[in-house]
């Protein structure tokens, strides 16, 4: 790595960290409005996830789906198509994984577990590929289509777990909590640390991060996908079938999100339940941007955002902050990080702001004159 590249990476890291700090400073104002101490709250939020083995393990539990979703986001964004449909793809993967596990409980675990994981990935890939096909063949804006597909997936998911896949015990007791029955414990992912919820899905996610890096930067298909993302017209002139790779990118992106849903089923909750996504589909986008859309950079970025999610929950309980304030802080982090990423990608925007400020200054001088 030469000196210029090092300076570039340092600048990017500085801007993103400054954005994160700026979001927390803005969030402090809302904590004050809630009559709480922001220093105490942020102290818990930043130290809690790493102050004990429980906090560290729970951080990595949240890191796992963020990392998987983020890897799919990287593939699609690098290919020049925006995947905002992670939430829906997670839900489709989760409900498919649960349905397969409940339908085939007698299969040997060595066979059933891969089928469940691949089934979840296939369902998410199908859901993402649909948006890619709409973009490639009908020129439907992928932001619009993925957001709408999120809503369709959410309603389908609730319909299935409230009716066809509803836990028989919920029916027997008359409670009606929307969730499936527990999947067979033969396919529960092994715990990495006894007594915690940290499972082998985290190791799988890290391995996949390395494989995605190899795929994007060391294979012909990956090179063509990145070429499409950098310049579709030039790629088309070079003989690359742009539409084909747009569909492929969204399919792979959806597959990773669907796999995240399947891993949550067999690794954490052991069933499909109503709030299984927990916003990972959107937070995974921010983690991917914070990791500079690099498969290896997203690993520490996902750990950071997993810690922030857990720390926010700890802060809410420690200083009695309303849950709405926690959501505001998370929203500010997303806003600041996305804005910082936009500035890093298009630094000329700062020039426009400086142009406006110079105009304002000139106007003020004219008024005073």
mmCIF file of C-alpha atoms in Angstrom:
data_model
loop_
_atom_site.group_PDB
_atom_site.id
_atom_site.type_symbol
_atom_site.label_atom_id
_atom_site.label_comp_id
_atom_site.label_asym_id
_atom_site.label_seq_id
_atom_site.Cartn_x
_atom_site.Cartn_y
_atom_site.Cartn_z
ATOM 1 C CA UNK A 1 0.000 0.000 0.000
ATOM 2 C CA UNK A 2 1.587 3.299 -1.103
ATOM 3 C CA UNK A 3 1.536 6.578 0.830
ATOM 4 C CA UNK A 4 -1.345 8.084 -1.147
ATOM 5 C CA UNK A 5 -3.532 5.028 -0.541
ATOM 6 C CA UNK A 6 -2.732 5.149 3.177
ATOM 7 C CA UNK A 7 -3.698 8.835 3.301
ATOM 8 C CA UNK A 8 -6.945 8.059 1.486
ATOM 9 C CA UNK A 9 -7.884 5.302 3.919
ATOM 10 C CA UNK A 10 -6.984 7.503 6.897
ATOM 11 C CA UNK A 11 -9.125 10.326 5.534
ATOM 12 C CA UNK A 12 -12.076 8.014 4.991
ATOM 13 C CA UNK A 13 -11.729 6.573 8.492
ATOM 14 C CA UNK A 14 -11.514 10.061 9.994
ATOM 15 C CA UNK A 15 -14.624 11.302 8.159
ATOM 16 C CA UNK A 16 -16.691 8.250 9.133
ATOM 17 C CA UNK A 17 -15.599 8.389 12.782
ATOM 18 C CA UNK A 18 -16.335 12.127 12.836
ATOM 19 C CA UNK A 19 -19.814 11.372 11.454
ATOM 20 C CA UNK A 20 -20.399 8.814 14.192
ATOM 21 C CA UNK A 21 -19.251 11.256 16.885
ATOM 22 C CA UNK A 22 -21.428 13.971 15.367
ATOM 23 C CA UNK A 23 -24.469 11.689 15.491
ATOM 24 C CA UNK A 24 -23.850 10.912 19.162
ATOM 25 C CA UNK A 25 -23.434 14.615 19.980
ATOM 26 C CA UNK A 26 -26.714 15.397 18.247
ATOM 27 C CA UNK A 27 -28.344 12.514 20.107
ATOM 28 C CA UNK A 28 -27.131 13.974 23.419
ATOM 29 C CA UNK A 29 -29.569 16.841 22.952
ATOM 30 C CA UNK A 30 -32.484 14.412 22.825
ATOM 31 C CA UNK A 31 -31.215 12.568 25.896
ATOM 32 C CA UNK A 32 -31.156 15.897 27.759
ATOM 33 C CA UNK A 33 -34.743 16.529 26.660
ATOM 34 C CA UNK A 34 -35.628 13.204 28.289
ATOM 35 C CA UNK A 35 -34.148 14.521 31.592
ATOM 36 C CA UNK A 36 -31.297 12.007 31.481
ATOM 37 C CA UNK A 37 -27.532 12.406 31.697
ATOM 38 C CA UNK A 38 -25.989 11.910 28.228
ATOM 39 C CA UNK A 39 -22.515 11.264 29.662
ATOM 40 C CA UNK A 40 -23.848 8.499 31.878
ATOM 41 C CA UNK A 41 -25.988 7.127 29.069
ATOM 42 C CA UNK A 42 -23.204 7.081 26.499
ATOM 43 C CA UNK A 43 -20.834 5.654 29.089
ATOM 44 C CA UNK A 44 -23.119 2.641 29.413
ATOM 45 C CA UNK A 45 -23.757 2.501 25.674
ATOM 46 C CA UNK A 46 -20.081 2.450 24.686
ATOM 47 C CA UNK A 47 -18.634 0.351 27.500
ATOM 48 C CA UNK A 48 -21.465 -2.070 28.244
ATOM 49 C CA UNK A 49 -21.092 -4.287 25.158
ATOM 50 C CA UNK A 50 -17.415 -4.944 25.962
ATOM 51 C CA UNK A 51 -17.455 -4.948 29.762
ATOM 52 C CA UNK A 52 -18.321 -8.628 30.193
ATOM 53 C CA UNK A 53 -18.342 -11.914 28.330
ATOM 54 C CA UNK A 54 -22.127 -11.615 28.087
ATOM 55 C CA UNK A 55 -21.922 -8.171 26.496
ATOM 56 C CA UNK A 56 -19.207 -9.237 24.060
ATOM 57 C CA UNK A 57 -21.036 -12.414 23.054
ATOM 58 C CA UNK A 58 -24.331 -10.555 22.557
ATOM 59 C CA UNK A 59 -22.500 -7.996 20.433
ATOM 60 C CA UNK A 60 -21.308 -10.767 18.132
ATOM 61 C CA UNK A 61 -24.805 -12.297 18.081
ATOM 62 C CA UNK A 62 -26.063 -9.025 16.596
ATOM 63 C CA UNK A 63 -22.994 -8.738 14.400
ATOM 64 C CA UNK A 64 -23.790 -11.980 12.569
ATOM 65 C CA UNK A 65 -26.968 -10.912 10.705
ATOM 66 C CA UNK A 66 -25.526 -7.439 10.103
ATOM 67 C CA UNK A 67 -22.454 -8.987 8.488
ATOM 68 C CA UNK A 68 -24.463 -11.366 6.315
ATOM 69 C CA UNK A 69 -26.869 -8.666 5.151
ATOM 70 C CA UNK A 70 -23.982 -6.252 4.609
ATOM 71 C CA UNK A 71 -22.142 -8.705 2.367
ATOM 72 C CA UNK A 72 -25.195 -8.875 0.129
ATOM 73 C CA UNK A 73 -25.422 -5.081 0.137
ATOM 74 C CA UNK A 74 -21.768 -4.860 -0.949
ATOM 75 C CA UNK A 75 -22.341 -7.190 -3.902
ATOM 76 C CA UNK A 76 -25.366 -5.256 -5.132
ATOM 77 C CA UNK A 77 -23.977 -1.758 -4.506
ATOM 78 C CA UNK A 78 -20.662 -2.654 -6.148
ATOM 79 C CA UNK A 79 -22.672 -3.793 -9.171
ATOM 80 C CA UNK A 80 -24.444 -0.449 -9.428
ATOM 81 C CA UNK A 81 -27.849 -1.468 -8.074
ATOM 82 C CA UNK A 82 -29.224 -0.398 -4.693
ATOM 83 C CA UNK A 83 -30.694 -3.130 -2.528
ATOM 84 C CA UNK A 84 -32.974 -1.564 0.096
ATOM 85 C CA UNK A 85 -34.939 -4.798 0.452
ATOM 86 C CA UNK A 86 -32.900 -6.559 3.119
ATOM 87 C CA UNK A 87 -35.779 -6.542 5.603
ATOM 88 C CA UNK A 88 -38.107 -8.413 3.300
ATOM 89 C CA UNK A 89 -35.402 -10.803 2.171
ATOM 90 C CA UNK A 90 -34.562 -11.657 5.799
ATOM 91 C CA UNK A 91 -38.218 -12.444 6.501
ATOM 92 C CA UNK A 92 -38.588 -14.633 3.421
ATOM 93 C CA UNK A 93 -35.435 -16.525 4.345
ATOM 94 C CA UNK A 94 -36.540 -16.982 7.953
ATOM 95 C CA UNK A 95 -40.026 -18.259 7.193
ATOM 96 C CA UNK A 96 -38.742 -20.609 4.474
ATOM 97 C CA UNK A 97 -36.058 -22.012 6.766
ATOM 98 C CA UNK A 98 -38.602 -22.593 9.549
ATOM 99 C CA UNK A 99 -41.092 -24.191 7.160
ATOM 100 C CA UNK A 100 -38.485 -26.629 5.799
ATOM 101 C CA UNK A 101 -37.246 -27.528 9.288
ATOM 102 C CA UNK A 102 -40.785 -28.158 10.568
ATOM 103 C CA UNK A 103 -41.791 -30.130 7.466
ATOM 104 C CA UNK A 104 -38.810 -32.504 7.567
ATOM 105 C CA UNK A 105 -37.916 -33.073 11.242
ATOM 106 C CA UNK A 106 -36.983 -36.712 10.641
ATOM 107 C CA UNK A 107 -34.171 -35.951 8.214
ATOM 108 C CA UNK A 108 -30.641 -36.438 9.592
ATOM 109 C CA UNK A 109 -29.246 -33.177 10.954
ATOM 110 C CA UNK A 110 -26.210 -33.403 8.684
ATOM 111 C CA UNK A 111 -28.606 -33.161 5.735
ATOM 112 C CA UNK A 112 -31.414 -31.048 7.186
ATOM 113 C CA UNK A 113 -29.261 -28.144 8.390
ATOM 114 C CA UNK A 114 -27.668 -27.404 4.972
ATOM 115 C CA UNK A 115 -31.070 -27.742 3.315
ATOM 116 C CA UNK A 116 -32.597 -25.275 5.800
ATOM 117 C CA UNK A 117 -29.789 -22.740 5.325
ATOM 118 C CA UNK A 118 -29.783 -23.093 1.545
ATOM 119 C CA UNK A 119 -33.579 -22.897 1.478
ATOM 120 C CA UNK A 120 -33.502 -19.624 3.388
ATOM 121 C CA UNK A 121 -30.820 -18.265 1.060
ATOM 122 C CA UNK A 122 -32.799 -19.364 -2.006
ATOM 123 C CA UNK A 123 -35.965 -17.651 -0.775
ATOM 124 C CA UNK A 124 -34.103 -14.406 -0.091
ATOM 125 C CA UNK A 125 -32.350 -14.681 -3.448
ATOM 126 C CA UNK A 126 -35.646 -15.146 -5.257
ATOM 127 C CA UNK A 127 -37.098 -12.104 -3.502
ATOM 128 C CA UNK A 128 -34.059 -9.980 -4.329
ATOM 129 C CA UNK A 129 -33.796 -11.336 -7.865
ATOM 130 C CA UNK A 130 -37.366 -10.227 -8.555
ATOM 131 C CA UNK A 131 -36.381 -6.607 -7.919
ATOM 132 C CA UNK A 132 -33.285 -7.095 -10.085
ATOM 133 C CA UNK A 133 -35.378 -8.476 -12.934
ATOM 134 C CA UNK A 134 -37.801 -5.549 -12.692
ATOM 135 C CA UNK A 135 -34.836 -3.170 -12.917
ATOM 136 C CA UNK A 136 -33.093 -4.988 -15.775
ATOM 137 C CA UNK A 137 -36.100 -5.791 -17.954
ATOM 138 C CA UNK A 138 -38.696 -3.119 -17.134
ATOM 139 C CA UNK A 139 -36.457 -0.289 -15.841
ATOM 140 C CA UNK A 140 -38.364 -0.197 -12.538
ATOM 141 C CA UNK A 141 -36.466 1.834 -9.951
ATOM 142 C CA UNK A 142 -34.913 -0.667 -7.558
ATOM 143 C CA UNK A 143 -35.364 1.566 -4.502
ATOM 144 C CA UNK A 144 -39.109 1.707 -5.115
ATOM 145 C CA UNK A 145 -39.436 -2.002 -5.911
ATOM 146 C CA UNK A 146 -37.374 -3.229 -2.944
ATOM 147 C CA UNK A 147 -39.209 -0.989 -0.468
ATOM 148 C CA UNK A 148 -42.566 -2.208 -1.765
ATOM 149 C CA UNK A 149 -41.347 -5.823 -1.709
ATOM 150 C CA UNK A 150 -40.403 -5.279 1.944
ATOM 151 C CA UNK A 151 -44.027 -4.498 2.728
ATOM 152 C CA UNK A 152 -45.322 -7.472 0.762
ATOM 153 C CA UNK A 153 -42.834 -9.797 2.480
ATOM 154 C CA UNK A 154 -43.794 -8.471 5.925
ATOM 155 C CA UNK A 155 -47.478 -9.151 5.317
ATOM 156 C CA UNK A 156 -46.814 -12.598 3.829
ATOM 157 C CA UNK A 157 -44.564 -13.456 6.759
ATOM 158 C CA UNK A 158 -47.166 -12.499 9.355
ATOM 159 C CA UNK A 159 -49.884 -14.290 7.425
ATOM 160 C CA UNK A 160 -47.888 -17.523 7.385
ATOM 161 C CA UNK A 161 -46.770 -17.541 11.029
ATOM 162 C CA UNK A 162 -50.263 -16.567 12.213
ATOM 163 C CA UNK A 163 -52.075 -19.210 10.186
ATOM 164 C CA UNK A 164 -50.386 -22.120 8.432
ATOM 165 C CA UNK A 165 -47.178 -22.181 10.521
ATOM 166 C CA UNK A 166 -48.633 -21.063 13.862
ATOM 167 C CA UNK A 167 -47.294 -23.027 16.824
ATOM 168 C CA UNK A 168 -49.916 -25.671 17.779
ATOM 169 C CA UNK A 169 -49.314 -24.861 21.454
ATOM 170 C CA UNK A 170 -50.408 -21.280 20.829
ATOM 171 C CA UNK A 171 -53.630 -22.642 19.361
ATOM 172 C CA UNK A 172 -54.137 -25.078 22.247
ATOM 173 C CA UNK A 173 -53.599 -22.422 24.920
ATOM 174 C CA UNK A 174 -55.533 -19.768 23.014
ATOM 175 C CA UNK A 175 -52.719 -17.213 23.303
ATOM 176 C CA UNK A 176 -52.241 -16.807 19.556
ATOM 177 C CA UNK A 177 -48.723 -15.355 19.711
ATOM 178 C CA UNK A 178 -47.554 -15.208 16.057
ATOM 179 C CA UNK A 179 -44.664 -17.641 15.970
ATOM 180 C CA UNK A 180 -43.888 -21.100 14.675
ATOM 181 C CA UNK A 181 -43.124 -24.156 16.762
ATOM 182 C CA UNK A 182 -39.514 -24.769 17.762
ATOM 183 C CA UNK A 183 -37.437 -26.432 15.069
ATOM 184 C CA UNK A 184 -35.770 -29.681 16.026
ATOM 185 C CA UNK A 185 -32.808 -29.110 18.331
ATOM 186 C CA UNK A 186 -30.702 -31.396 16.148
ATOM 187 C CA UNK A 187 -30.119 -28.469 13.768
ATOM 188 C CA UNK A 188 -29.578 -25.750 16.373
ATOM 189 C CA UNK A 189 -26.228 -24.114 15.699
ATOM 190 C CA UNK A 190 -23.542 -24.946 18.255
ATOM 191 C CA UNK A 191 -22.700 -22.392 20.923
ATOM 192 C CA UNK A 192 -19.187 -20.970 20.670
ATOM 193 C CA UNK A 193 -19.209 -19.930 24.336
ATOM 194 C CA UNK A 194 -21.213 -22.117 26.743
ATOM 195 C CA UNK A 195 -23.925 -20.203 28.563
ATOM 196 C CA UNK A 196 -24.249 -17.540 25.866
ATOM 197 C CA UNK A 197 -26.198 -17.189 22.627
ATOM 198 C CA UNK A 198 -23.089 -16.793 20.458
ATOM 199 C CA UNK A 199 -23.250 -19.516 17.815
ATOM 200 C CA UNK A 200 -21.240 -20.877 14.900
ATOM 201 C CA UNK A 201 -23.178 -18.693 12.487
ATOM 202 C CA UNK A 202 -20.716 -15.908 13.353
ATOM 203 C CA UNK A 203 -17.824 -18.041 12.113
ATOM 204 C CA UNK A 204 -19.788 -18.827 8.942
ATOM 205 C CA UNK A 205 -20.372 -15.112 8.336
ATOM 206 C CA UNK A 206 -16.660 -14.270 8.692
ATOM 207 C CA UNK A 207 -15.708 -17.084 6.301
ATOM 208 C CA UNK A 208 -18.261 -15.808 3.792
ATOM 209 C CA UNK A 209 -16.766 -12.304 4.060
ATOM 210 C CA UNK A 210 -13.420 -13.696 2.885
ATOM 211 C CA UNK A 211 -15.118 -15.655 0.099
ATOM 212 C CA UNK A 212 -17.018 -12.570 -1.092
ATOM 213 C CA UNK A 213 -13.731 -10.660 -1.258
ATOM 214 C CA UNK A 214 -12.220 -13.440 -3.373
ATOM 215 C CA UNK A 215 -15.354 -13.548 -5.536
ATOM 216 C CA UNK A 216 -15.456 -9.805 -6.249
ATOM 217 C CA UNK A 217 -11.728 -9.181 -6.678
ATOM 218 C CA UNK A 218 -10.302 -12.494 -7.871
ATOM 219 C CA UNK A 219 -12.864 -13.938 -10.280
ATOM 220 C CA UNK A 220 -14.029 -13.002 -13.760
ATOM 221 C CA UNK A 221 -17.680 -12.785 -12.737
ATOM 222 C CA UNK A 222 -16.817 -10.507 -9.820
ATOM 223 C CA UNK A 223 -14.746 -8.258 -12.081
ATOM 224 C CA UNK A 224 -17.626 -7.960 -14.539
ATOM 225 C CA UNK A 225 -20.063 -7.108 -11.758
ATOM 226 C CA UNK A 226 -17.779 -4.344 -10.468
ATOM 227 C CA UNK A 227 -17.291 -3.115 -14.041
ATOM 228 C CA UNK A 228 -21.064 -2.823 -14.421
ATOM 229 C CA UNK A 229 -21.190 -0.854 -11.191
ATOM 230 C CA UNK A 230 -18.422 1.539 -12.201
ATOM 231 C CA UNK A 231 -19.819 2.241 -15.680
ATOM 232 C CA UNK A 232 -22.712 0.307 -17.217
ATOM 233 C CA UNK A 233 -22.342 1.970 -20.621
ATOM 234 C CA UNK A 234 -18.631 1.196 -20.825
ATOM 235 C CA UNK A 235 -19.285 -2.354 -19.599
ATOM 236 C CA UNK A 236 -21.953 -2.832 -22.234
ATOM 237 C CA UNK A 237 -19.574 -1.502 -24.914
ATOM 238 C CA UNK A 238 -17.003 -4.064 -23.718
ATOM 239 C CA UNK A 239 -19.493 -6.867 -24.348
ATOM 240 C CA UNK A 240 -20.703 -7.417 -20.771
ATOM 241 C CA UNK A 241 -24.397 -8.253 -20.469
ATOM 242 C CA UNK A 242 -25.284 -5.552 -17.962
ATOM 243 C CA UNK A 243 -28.861 -6.701 -17.338
ATOM 244 C CA UNK A 244 -27.697 -10.234 -16.545
ATOM 245 C CA UNK A 245 -25.287 -9.042 -13.879
ATOM 246 C CA UNK A 246 -27.826 -6.657 -12.342
ATOM 247 C CA UNK A 247 -30.180 -9.585 -11.778
ATOM 248 C CA UNK A 248 -27.317 -11.729 -10.486
ATOM 249 C CA UNK A 249 -26.208 -9.004 -8.067
ATOM 250 C CA UNK A 250 -29.673 -8.617 -6.571
ATOM 251 C CA UNK A 251 -30.127 -12.372 -6.387
ATOM 252 C CA UNK A 252 -26.863 -12.801 -4.482
ATOM 253 C CA UNK A 253 -27.659 -9.818 -2.270
ATOM 254 C CA UNK A 254 -31.047 -11.282 -1.417
ATOM 255 C CA UNK A 255 -29.499 -14.712 -0.830
ATOM 256 C CA UNK A 256 -27.179 -13.333 1.852
ATOM 257 C CA UNK A 257 -30.076 -11.559 3.570
ATOM 258 C CA UNK A 258 -32.188 -14.712 3.357
ATOM 259 C CA UNK A 259 -29.304 -16.672 4.860
ATOM 260 C CA UNK A 260 -29.224 -14.144 7.713
ATOM 261 C CA UNK A 261 -32.890 -14.903 8.385
ATOM 262 C CA UNK A 262 -32.252 -18.646 8.332
ATOM 263 C CA UNK A 263 -29.283 -18.280 10.707
ATOM 264 C CA UNK A 264 -31.448 -16.299 13.139
ATOM 265 C CA UNK A 265 -33.949 -19.168 13.116
ATOM 266 C CA UNK A 266 -31.505 -22.036 13.721
ATOM 267 C CA UNK A 267 -28.918 -20.076 15.704
ATOM 268 C CA UNK A 268 -30.763 -17.671 18.008
ATOM 269 C CA UNK A 269 -34.549 -17.993 18.246
ATOM 270 C CA UNK A 270 -34.981 -21.599 17.031
ATOM 271 C CA UNK A 271 -38.296 -20.590 15.492
ATOM 272 C CA UNK A 272 -39.735 -17.898 13.242
ATOM 273 C CA UNK A 273 -41.306 -15.142 15.317
ATOM 274 C CA UNK A 274 -42.807 -11.747 14.628
ATOM 275 C CA UNK A 275 -39.860 -9.384 15.243
ATOM 276 C CA UNK A 276 -37.081 -11.651 14.018
ATOM 277 C CA UNK A 277 -35.527 -9.047 11.721
ATOM 278 C CA UNK A 278 -34.994 -6.304 14.355
ATOM 279 C CA UNK A 279 -34.104 -3.787 11.637
ATOM 280 C CA UNK A 280 -31.006 -5.668 10.477
ATOM 281 C CA UNK A 281 -31.969 -5.135 6.832
ATOM 282 C CA UNK A 282 -31.540 -1.366 7.122
ATOM 283 C CA UNK A 283 -28.702 -1.278 9.662
ATOM 284 C CA UNK A 284 -26.763 -3.687 7.454
ATOM 285 C CA UNK A 285 -26.725 -0.988 4.751
ATOM 286 C CA UNK A 286 -25.112 1.480 7.155
ATOM 287 C CA UNK A 287 -22.574 -1.117 8.294
ATOM 288 C CA UNK A 288 -21.680 -1.801 4.653
ATOM 289 C CA UNK A 289 -21.206 1.918 3.955
ATOM 290 C CA UNK A 290 -19.165 2.340 7.141
ATOM 291 C CA UNK A 291 -16.963 -0.538 5.958
ATOM 292 C CA UNK A 292 -16.478 1.326 2.660
ATOM 293 C CA UNK A 293 -18.313 -1.408 0.746
ATOM 294 C CA UNK A 294 -15.400 -3.786 1.234
ATOM 295 C CA UNK A 295 -16.053 -7.403 2.306
ATOM 296 C CA UNK A 296 -13.230 -7.281 4.851
ATOM 297 C CA UNK A 297 -13.948 -3.751 6.032
ATOM 298 C CA UNK A 298 -17.498 -4.670 6.919
ATOM 299 C CA UNK A 299 -16.352 -7.194 9.538
ATOM 300 C CA UNK A 300 -15.171 -4.579 12.085
ATOM 301 C CA UNK A 301 -17.961 -2.232 10.963
ATOM 302 C CA UNK A 302 -20.578 -4.883 11.769
ATOM 303 C CA UNK A 303 -19.010 -5.489 15.181
ATOM 304 C CA UNK A 304 -19.174 -1.744 15.853
ATOM 305 C CA UNK A 305 -22.826 -1.455 14.895
ATOM 306 C CA UNK A 306 -23.682 -4.649 16.737
ATOM 307 C CA UNK A 307 -22.150 -3.038 19.829
ATOM 308 C CA UNK A 308 -24.101 0.175 19.240
ATOM 309 C CA UNK A 309 -27.385 -1.728 18.964
ATOM 310 C CA UNK A 310 -26.715 -3.652 22.177
ATOM 311 C CA UNK A 311 -25.338 -0.561 23.916
ATOM 312 C CA UNK A 312 -28.437 1.432 23.043
ATOM 313 C CA UNK A 313 -30.603 -1.222 24.707
ATOM 314 C CA UNK A 314 -28.355 -1.140 27.784
ATOM 315 C CA UNK A 315 -28.508 2.659 27.904
ATOM 316 C CA UNK A 316 -32.289 2.611 27.751
ATOM 317 C CA UNK A 317 -32.463 0.440 30.866
ATOM 318 C CA UNK A 318 -29.577 2.079 32.754
ATOM 319 C CA UNK A 319 -30.636 5.742 32.541
ATOM 320 C CA UNK A 320 -34.348 5.215 31.902
ATOM 321 C CA UNK A 321 -34.356 6.705 28.408
ATOM 322 C CA UNK A 322 -37.567 6.164 26.382
ATOM 323 C CA UNK A 323 -37.267 3.684 23.537
ATOM 324 C CA UNK A 324 -38.206 6.454 21.085
ATOM 325 C CA UNK A 325 -35.012 8.330 22.036
ATOM 326 C CA UNK A 326 -32.975 5.206 21.288
ATOM 327 C CA UNK A 327 -34.606 5.019 17.856
ATOM 328 C CA UNK A 328 -33.808 8.693 17.270
ATOM 329 C CA UNK A 329 -30.125 8.103 18.101
ATOM 330 C CA UNK A 330 -29.984 5.099 15.785
ATOM 331 C CA UNK A 331 -31.623 7.188 13.064
ATOM 332 C CA UNK A 332 -29.079 9.978 13.570
ATOM 333 C CA UNK A 333 -26.228 7.500 13.238
ATOM 334 C CA UNK A 334 -27.687 6.263 9.952
ATOM 335 C CA UNK A 335 -28.204 9.816 8.675
ATOM 336 C CA UNK A 336 -24.702 11.006 9.571
ATOM 337 C CA UNK A 337 -22.918 7.907 8.250
ATOM 338 C CA UNK A 338 -24.824 7.916 4.953
ATOM 339 C CA UNK A 339 -24.145 11.654 4.561
ATOM 340 C CA UNK A 340 -20.439 11.121 5.258
ATOM 341 C CA UNK A 341 -20.326 8.324 2.694
ATOM 342 C CA UNK A 342 -21.975 10.592 0.130
ATOM 343 C CA UNK A 343 -19.394 13.320 0.784
ATOM 344 C CA UNK A 344 -16.550 10.818 0.449
ATOM 345 C CA UNK A 345 -17.921 9.618 -2.867
ATOM 346 C CA UNK A 346 -18.775 13.089 -4.191
ATOM 347 C CA UNK A 347 -16.448 15.626 -2.554
ATOM 348 C CA UNK A 348 -17.617 18.231 -5.065
ATOM 349 C CA UNK A 349 -20.734 18.590 -2.919
ATOM 350 C CA UNK A 350 -18.625 20.420 -0.354
ATOM 351 C CA UNK A 351 -17.653 22.830 -3.112
ATOM 352 C CA UNK A 352 -21.319 23.585 -3.739
ATOM 353 C CA UNK A 353 -21.846 24.355 -0.070
ATOM 354 C CA UNK A 354 -18.776 26.593 -0.012
ATOM 355 C CA UNK A 355 -20.118 28.329 -3.131
ATOM 356 C CA UNK A 356 -23.422 28.952 -1.354
ATOM 357 C CA UNK A 357 -21.667 30.227 1.754
ATOM 358 C CA UNK A 358 -19.571 32.636 -0.330
ATOM 359 C CA UNK A 359 -22.750 33.917 -1.967
ATOM 360 C CA UNK A 360 -24.323 34.463 1.443
ATOM 361 C CA UNK A 361 -21.229 36.293 2.668
ATOM 362 C CA UNK A 362 -21.213 38.485 -0.419
ATOM 363 C CA UNK A 363 -24.864 39.283 0.109
ATOM 364 C CA UNK A 364 -24.260 40.224 3.723
ATOM 365 C CA UNK A 365 -21.380 42.531 2.730
ATOM 366 C CA UNK A 366 -23.574 44.137 0.111
ATOM 367 C CA UNK A 367 -26.349 44.725 2.669
ATOM 368 C CA UNK A 368 -23.915 46.241 5.166
ATOM 369 C CA UNK A 369 -22.415 48.361 2.440
#
